[in-house]
Amino acid sequence: MAEIKLTPMMRQYKDVKSGVPADTLLLFRMGDFYEMFFEDALRGSRLMDITLTKRQGVPMCGIPHHSLNNYLPKIVESGVKVAIANQVEDPKLAKGIVKREVTRIITPGTVIDSSILSPSQSNYLVGIAAGKKDHFGIACLDISTGEFQITEVENSEELDNELSRISAKECVIPEALLKNWDENKNKPLPGMPIVWSTLEDWNFAYDAAVDYLKERFGVASLDGFGCRGLNLAVSAAGGVLYYATENLRHKAGHINSLKTYCTKEYMVLDPATRRNLEITETVRSNSTDTTLIKVLDKTRTPMGGRLLREWLLRPLYNKESIIQRLDSVDDFKYEPLTLAEIQEVLGCVRDLERIIGRLNVGSANARDLIALSNSLESIPGLKILLDSYKAVLISQLNTKIELFPDLTTLIGTAISDEPPVTLTDGGIIRDGYNAALDELRQASREGKKWIAELQAKEQERTGIRSLKIRYNKVFGYYIEVTKSNLEQVPEDYIRKQTLVNAERFITPELKEVESKVLGADDKAKALEYELFQVIREKCITFTDKIKDTAAAIAGIDVLTSLAEAARVYNYVKPHITDDDVISIKCGRHPVLDATMKDERFVPNDTLIDSDDNKIMIITGPNMAGKSTFIRQVALLVLMAQTGSFIPAEEAKIGIVDRIFTRVGAADDLARGQSTFMVEMVETANILSHATDKSLVILDEIGRGTSTFDGLSIAWAVAEYIHNTPNSCAKTLFATHYHELTELALTCKGVKNYNVAVREYGDKVVFLRQIIPGAADKSYGIYVAKLAGLPDRVIGRAKEILDNLENNAVSEGQPKLAEHHRRVRKKKQIKDPKQPDLFSWQ
Ligand code: ADP
Ligand code: MG
């Protein structure tokens, strides 16, 4: 490339650019634009779809400064990091070119702008530190709220599980770890998070991390946070917090503590299971299907919405904690009027967590203060409503909710009712709050009166009735006289500008008045800004209390939301036990139950335990409802352990340590050409991790390969689960391999079920009822007819089927006949030991 001679501005640009990481897009403020140059211009013009130009050989492009927030979401979501360089001195006072500095770097994990963040989802930046033996420390930070949690996991599979649960937007790791992962090609979860960032290894060194965290939190020891023995987690925390503050270029005082948690306190859900159960996302991204969270979410605050999500993605494992949640939901559900009242109050509470976050990083405006104050004002009413409840968890949360009379009074007396978004244009502070401000405002108001008086005087003096005193940014105040009256203009008028129809003048007297008016206005605005900063500092001193209060309100919001869902959908309180039995009377699939319009959802019973009913094998025709049923059982267990009531008439849920789901390749449409290999890897994962306490959902496994391979594998898997001590998980197995029903003959814990079907002459009706015994017909042709296959094809298929069934194998017909005949013979074996599901108890 030809050597380009650098202007002073370009030199400054290069300096700033060399101070930000190479992969970061630099937006350089020049006048009213953010400009990009060189490679950044090429990249930026593509990313933002804006025109690329060239000046003196330098590629460049730019966006108007006020539309920055329109462009940022798209860029950041695509995983690009952006550095914003602003002018850091007043251009009027600058000697030479204005000084510019990077004032913040925005990465997917460090966003705080409310225009980019989704209110219903936390935005996590995750630090990972690796130890020996595949151990990892995880530190999970939401800068927008100050939430900071750390934990340790014992292998990379657990790391995957945590990362997918957190759905991290960005991960920060030591350089050495990234190199190691890249070399061994074993980076966790491809495509997740959106970006990986690195820091030099020393940032994650334990001693450095401890020192840094102690200094940031202003404490002498981290033991108070429960960090003892969690060295890897602390290392991760040090690294991630360093990265966050570096990028924000701000002190972020709201991140002033952290919490530890242990993954063993929760039910484990691997990424595939979260996906298959469609908890927060549907399997097919473009489908109209809905998710569990959409059905259940009746929260009224953004904090509550985020917490519900967290609860559903991380159900509890501890019996007492589950029961505490359920008891609270029960209490709230019991009195619908009070419940509605509480929810109405919650509806007035805004995103306290993010407001206090913005105040701390300096990006809050006066409207945030009004929102804060309005939210805090509704708290006393909320506390009174909550006082009447006895449930332990409700009382605990209620005591954590604090009152903020000083703060609401301060904001109420200081900030005007409808302040503007900008902080520098005045209009923020109320009259009567500050005497100096009131004086300046008066001067400015009087000044305007003087201008009006001056205009009247000049009209009088010149005899020009249409003479006007006007204002613009370039000249300040000026006198405008139309062309037709120019002759009457006095000697002392100084001409400033000639327009088509008029001329503009100033006079010394006008300029004198102007300096008083404008001076007062500017001073008033500057003072307002100062006063706002002082009030902001005041608010920041309440950060901890507000954070705790917001967290408690979120808890109340989720519990009341669960109570409302329980009322709306007619759910019951599950009975939680330790005894490995899951028995559900008339259970319904929560999502289909809530969304089915034309038909009624048919409820089904479930009995599964660690003894005679360990494995349910469910056979039945396509479209009969097998997949729906087995997912329903998993969802009801998950809901129960979340603390939610469930769609059933009665239910006993023995706590489960983990839910596994495996969906056979052909059913797993989301993966497109999903391979048999993936299916087998996931099956292997289940077999090596399932315990007696686990719940396993297997939907058509073995489908991805030839019939006999698939059948043999499915058979062996079921047998393995049944016969392996300590990993004999409760299993629901939906399959179209009728042969599998024979397992019940040799394995004591296997029970056969099928989906009831009734034939009316030529018509077949799926009754959607799960009944004991093996299915005896596949009704494939019926389903084909439903799907609209031409009558001639259906007719011919029936003929072939008849022939096959009568063993009349003829030329050109499938050789599978022998196989089918065998199957049909075997199906006639009935198992006498089936439990009677429909007599309850
Ligand atoms: P299978 O796995 O046996 O092929 P699915 O579980 O996919 O069948 O169910 C097919 C369709 O049947 C579902 O999309 C749903 O519309 C309907 N369905 C399933 N179970 C029920 C039920 N219990 N009540 C009403 N409709 C149901
Ligand atoms: Mg199915």
GROMACS .gro file of C-alpha atoms and ligand atoms in nm, residues 587 589 592 596 599-604 620-629 631-632 667 699-700 703 734 755 766-769, ligand 1:
model
   59
  587GLY     CA    1  -5.155  -3.498   3.385
  589HIS     CA    2  -4.888  -3.116   2.870
  592LEU     CA    3  -5.052  -2.792   2.453
  596MET     CA    4  -5.487  -2.609   2.195
  599GLU     CA    5  -5.967  -2.990   2.060
  600ARG     CA    6  -5.948  -3.059   2.427
  601PHE     CA    7  -5.622  -3.196   2.558
  602VAL     CA    8  -5.667  -3.552   2.681
  603PRO     CA    9  -5.514  -3.603   3.027
  604ASN     CA   10  -5.309  -3.910   3.109
  620GLY     CA   11  -4.836  -4.675   1.913
  621PRO     CA   12  -4.900  -4.536   1.570
  622ASN     CA   13  -4.743  -4.221   1.440
  623MET     CA   14  -4.919  -3.907   1.554
  624ALA     CA   15  -5.084  -4.092   1.839
  625GLY     CA   16  -4.931  -3.876   2.111
  626LYS     CA   17  -4.626  -4.068   2.233
  627SER     CA   18  -4.376  -3.784   2.214
  628THR     CA   19  -4.622  -3.547   2.373
  629PHE     CA   20  -4.680  -3.781   2.664
  631ARG     CA   21  -4.225  -3.481   2.730
  632GLN     CA   22  -4.525  -3.397   2.942
  667ASP     CA   23  -3.770  -3.668   1.495
  699ASP     CA   24  -3.793  -4.064   2.193
  700GLU     CA   25  -3.744  -4.305   1.906
  703ARG     CA   26  -3.413  -4.425   1.422
  734ALA     CA   27  -4.136  -4.397   2.305
  755VAL     CA   28  -5.186  -4.515   2.284
  766PHE     CA   29  -5.668  -4.148   1.812
  767LEU     CA   30  -5.800  -4.137   2.164
  768ARG     CA   31  -5.475  -3.991   2.302
  769GLN     CA   32  -5.503  -4.222   2.598
  842ADP     P1   33  -4.626  -3.935   1.818
  842ADP     O1   34  -4.501  -3.903   1.890
  842ADP     O2   35  -4.694  -4.054   1.874
  842ADP     O3   36  -4.607  -3.947   1.671
  842ADP     P2   37  -4.709  -3.673   1.899
  842ADP     O4   38  -4.681  -3.682   2.044
  842ADP     O5   39  -4.611  -3.599   1.816
  842ADP     O6   40  -4.730  -3.816   1.837
  842ADP     O7   41  -4.853  -3.610   1.886
  842ADP     C1   42  -4.909  -3.573   1.765
  842ADP     C2   43  -5.014  -3.466   1.786
  842ADP     O8   44  -5.124  -3.520   1.857
  842ADP     C3   45  -4.969  -3.351   1.871
  842ADP     O9   46  -4.909  -3.252   1.795
  842ADP     C4   47  -5.096  -3.301   1.934
  842ADP    O10   48  -5.158  -3.207   1.851
  842ADP     C5   49  -5.181  -3.422   1.943
  842ADP     N1   50  -5.184  -3.476   2.080
  842ADP     C6   51  -5.087  -3.550   2.138
  842ADP     N2   52  -5.124  -3.584   2.264
  842ADP     C7   53  -5.246  -3.531   2.285
  842ADP     C8   54  -5.339  -3.532   2.396
  842ADP     N3   55  -5.311  -3.596   2.509
  842ADP     N4   56  -5.456  -3.466   2.382
  842ADP     C9   57  -5.485  -3.403   2.266
  842ADP     N5   58  -5.403  -3.397   2.160
  842ADP    C10   59  -5.285  -3.461   2.167
   0.00000   0.00000   0.00000
